[in-house]
């Protein structure tokens, strides 16, 4: 994910730099030189953004998993308590004890 975001941002910046250079009327060497420099910088920035996004996504998913696990544990405890109540024998009345 980190590399793909960096590559996508780098290629987008490269394409935009070429288009802007053509519109302005720069020479092909100037256009390509600037586009390559911008591509490298944008790729580095994209990788930083991708790294941050990965951390945020990982933390969110860990919290979500812990919440789901907690809810599941509570539901299983409630289910176990209801089964214990159903299976518990009723106390004998004084008449039945004789």
PDB file of C-alpha atoms in Angstrom:
ATOM      1  CA  UNK A   1       0.000   0.000   0.000  1.00  0.00           C
ATOM      2  CA  UNK A   2       2.791   2.426   0.901  1.00  0.00           C
ATOM      3  CA  UNK A   3       4.706   1.845  -2.320  1.00  0.00           C
ATOM      4  CA  UNK A   4       1.635   1.978  -4.518  1.00  0.00           C
ATOM      5  CA  UNK A   5       0.497   5.306  -3.072  1.00  0.00           C
ATOM      6  CA  UNK A   6       3.994   6.711  -3.561  1.00  0.00           C
ATOM      7  CA  UNK A   7       4.164   5.440  -7.137  1.00  0.00           C
ATOM      8  CA  UNK A   8       0.705   6.743  -8.000  1.00  0.00           C
ATOM      9  CA  UNK A   9       1.422  10.179  -6.604  1.00  0.00           C
ATOM     10  CA  UNK A  10       4.806  10.272  -8.347  1.00  0.00           C
ATOM     11  CA  UNK A  11       3.333   9.352 -11.726  1.00  0.00           C
ATOM     12  CA  UNK A  12       0.511  11.848 -11.316  1.00  0.00           C
ATOM     13  CA  UNK A  13       2.990  14.611 -10.529  1.00  0.00           C
ATOM     14  CA  UNK A  14       5.174  13.547 -13.474  1.00  0.00           C
ATOM     15  CA  UNK A  15       2.243  13.744 -15.884  1.00  0.00           C
ATOM     16  CA  UNK A  16       1.088  17.093 -14.546  1.00  0.00           C
ATOM     17  CA  UNK A  17       4.614  18.515 -14.757  1.00  0.00           C
ATOM     18  CA  UNK A  18       4.858  17.458 -18.398  1.00  0.00           C
ATOM     19  CA  UNK A  19       1.467  18.997 -19.216  1.00  0.00           C
ATOM     20  CA  UNK A  20       2.304  22.262 -17.468  1.00  0.00           C
ATOM     21  CA  UNK A  21       5.693  22.398 -19.195  1.00  0.00           C
ATOM     22  CA  UNK A  22       4.084  21.878 -22.595  1.00  0.00           C
ATOM     23  CA  UNK A  23       1.419  24.518 -21.958  1.00  0.00           C
ATOM     24  CA  UNK A  24       4.030  27.056 -20.844  1.00  0.00           C
ATOM     25  CA  UNK A  25       6.227  26.254 -23.837  1.00  0.00           C
ATOM     26  CA  UNK A  26       9.429  25.086 -22.141  1.00  0.00           C
ATOM     27  CA  UNK A  27      12.050  23.073 -24.008  1.00  0.00           C
ATOM     28  CA  UNK A  28      11.762  19.262 -23.876  1.00  0.00           C
ATOM     29  CA  UNK A  29      14.945  18.917 -21.771  1.00  0.00           C
ATOM     30  CA  UNK A  30      13.636  21.414 -19.211  1.00  0.00           C
ATOM     31  CA  UNK A  31      10.239  19.720 -19.128  1.00  0.00           C
ATOM     32  CA  UNK A  32      11.684  16.240 -18.582  1.00  0.00           C
ATOM     33  CA  UNK A  33      14.248  17.384 -16.027  1.00  0.00           C
ATOM     34  CA  UNK A  34      11.652  19.171 -13.938  1.00  0.00           C
ATOM     35  CA  UNK A  35       9.158  16.330 -14.353  1.00  0.00           C
ATOM     36  CA  UNK A  36      11.660  13.734 -13.119  1.00  0.00           C
ATOM     37  CA  UNK A  37      12.634  15.868 -10.118  1.00  0.00           C
ATOM     38  CA  UNK A  38       8.978  16.464  -9.270  1.00  0.00           C
ATOM     39  CA  UNK A  39       8.241  12.753  -9.710  1.00  0.00           C
ATOM     40  CA  UNK A  40      10.960  11.749  -7.224  1.00  0.00           C
ATOM     41  CA  UNK A  41       9.816  14.319  -4.660  1.00  0.00           C
ATOM     42  CA  UNK A  42       6.146  13.378  -5.089  1.00  0.00           C
ATOM     43  CA  UNK A  43       6.998   9.687  -4.786  1.00  0.00           C
ATOM     44  CA  UNK A  44       8.768  10.339  -1.472  1.00  0.00           C
ATOM     45  CA  UNK A  45       5.857  12.437  -0.214  1.00  0.00           C
ATOM     46  CA  UNK A  46       3.421   9.744  -1.365  1.00  0.00           C
ATOM     47  CA  UNK A  47       5.307   7.086   0.542  1.00  0.00           C
ATOM     48  CA  UNK A  48       5.187   9.201   3.697  1.00  0.00           C
ATOM     49  CA  UNK A  49       1.444   9.675   3.206  1.00  0.00           C
ATOM     50  CA  UNK A  50       1.021   5.942   2.564  1.00  0.00           C
ATOM     51  CA  UNK A  51       2.988   5.072   5.690  1.00  0.00           C
ATOM     52  CA  UNK A  52       0.815   7.396   7.786  1.00  0.00           C
ATOM     53  CA  UNK A  53      -2.351   5.981   6.222  1.00  0.00           C
ATOM     54  CA  UNK A  54      -1.192   2.439   6.978  1.00  0.00           C
ATOM     55  CA  UNK A  55      -0.612   3.309  10.641  1.00  0.00           C
ATOM     56  CA  UNK A  56      -3.994   5.004  10.952  1.00  0.00           C
ATOM     57  CA  UNK A  57      -5.782   2.111   9.264  1.00  0.00           C
ATOM     58  CA  UNK A  58      -3.963  -0.492  11.378  1.00  0.00           C
ATOM     59  CA  UNK A  59      -4.820   1.311  14.622  1.00  0.00           C
ATOM     60  CA  UNK A  60      -8.459   1.689  13.604  1.00  0.00           C
ATOM     61  CA  UNK A  61      -8.774  -1.982  12.689  1.00  0.00           C
ATOM     62  CA  UNK A  62      -7.111  -3.077  15.937  1.00  0.00           C
ATOM     63  CA  UNK A  63      -9.560  -0.986  17.975  1.00  0.00           C
ATOM     64  CA  UNK A  64     -12.490  -2.327  15.964  1.00  0.00           C
ATOM     65  CA  UNK A  65     -11.311  -5.925  16.460  1.00  0.00           C
ATOM     66  CA  UNK A  66     -10.918  -5.406  20.207  1.00  0.00           C
ATOM     67  CA  UNK A  67     -14.437  -3.974  20.394  1.00  0.00           C
ATOM     68  CA  UNK A  68     -15.870  -6.922  18.463  1.00  0.00           C
ATOM     69  CA  UNK A  69     -13.932  -9.389  20.641  1.00  0.00           C
ATOM     70  CA  UNK A  70     -15.206  -7.671  23.802  1.00  0.00           C
ATOM     71  CA  UNK A  71     -18.808  -7.816  22.573  1.00  0.00           C
ATOM     72  CA  UNK A  72     -18.390 -11.476  21.643  1.00  0.00           C
ATOM     73  CA  UNK A  73     -16.952 -12.295  25.065  1.00  0.00           C
ATOM     74  CA  UNK A  74     -19.848 -10.545  26.822  1.00  0.00           C
ATOM     75  CA  UNK A  75     -22.367 -12.408  24.670  1.00  0.00           C
ATOM     76  CA  UNK A  76     -20.699 -15.749  25.402  1.00  0.00           C
ATOM     77  CA  UNK A  77     -20.698 -15.014  29.143  1.00  0.00           C
ATOM     78  CA  UNK A  78     -24.405 -14.151  29.054  1.00  0.00           C
ATOM     79  CA  UNK A  79     -25.119 -17.328  27.106  1.00  0.00           C
ATOM     80  CA  UNK A  80     -23.161 -19.418  29.612  1.00  0.00           C
ATOM     81  CA  UNK A  81     -25.035 -17.809  32.521  1.00  0.00           C
ATOM     82  CA  UNK A  82     -28.439 -18.544  30.978  1.00  0.00           C
ATOM     83  CA  UNK A  83     -27.448 -22.171  30.324  1.00  0.00           C
ATOM     84  CA  UNK A  84     -26.301 -22.569  33.933  1.00  0.00           C
ATOM     85  CA  UNK A  85     -29.609 -21.160  35.180  1.00  0.00           C
ATOM     86  CA  UNK A  86     -31.582 -23.549  32.964  1.00  0.00           C
ATOM     87  CA  UNK A  87     -29.542 -26.591  33.999  1.00  0.00           C
ATOM     88  CA  UNK A  88     -29.500 -25.840  37.745  1.00  0.00           C
ATOM     89  CA  UNK A  89     -31.833 -28.213  39.658  1.00  0.00           C
ATOM     90  CA  UNK A  90     -34.627 -26.622  41.589  1.00  0.00           C
ATOM     91  CA  UNK A  91     -34.346 -26.909  45.374  1.00  0.00           C
ATOM     92  CA  UNK A  92     -36.485 -29.608  46.931  1.00  0.00           C
ATOM     93  CA  UNK A  93     -39.562 -28.518  48.830  1.00  0.00           C
ATOM     94  CA  UNK A  94     -40.079 -29.837  52.386  1.00  0.00           C
ATOM     95  CA  UNK A  95     -42.844 -32.190  51.185  1.00  0.00           C
ATOM     96  CA  UNK A  96     -40.648 -33.760  48.525  1.00  0.00           C
ATOM     97  CA  UNK A  97     -37.830 -34.304  50.995  1.00  0.00           C
ATOM     98  CA  UNK A  98     -39.921 -36.799  53.086  1.00  0.00           C
TER      99      UNK A  98
END
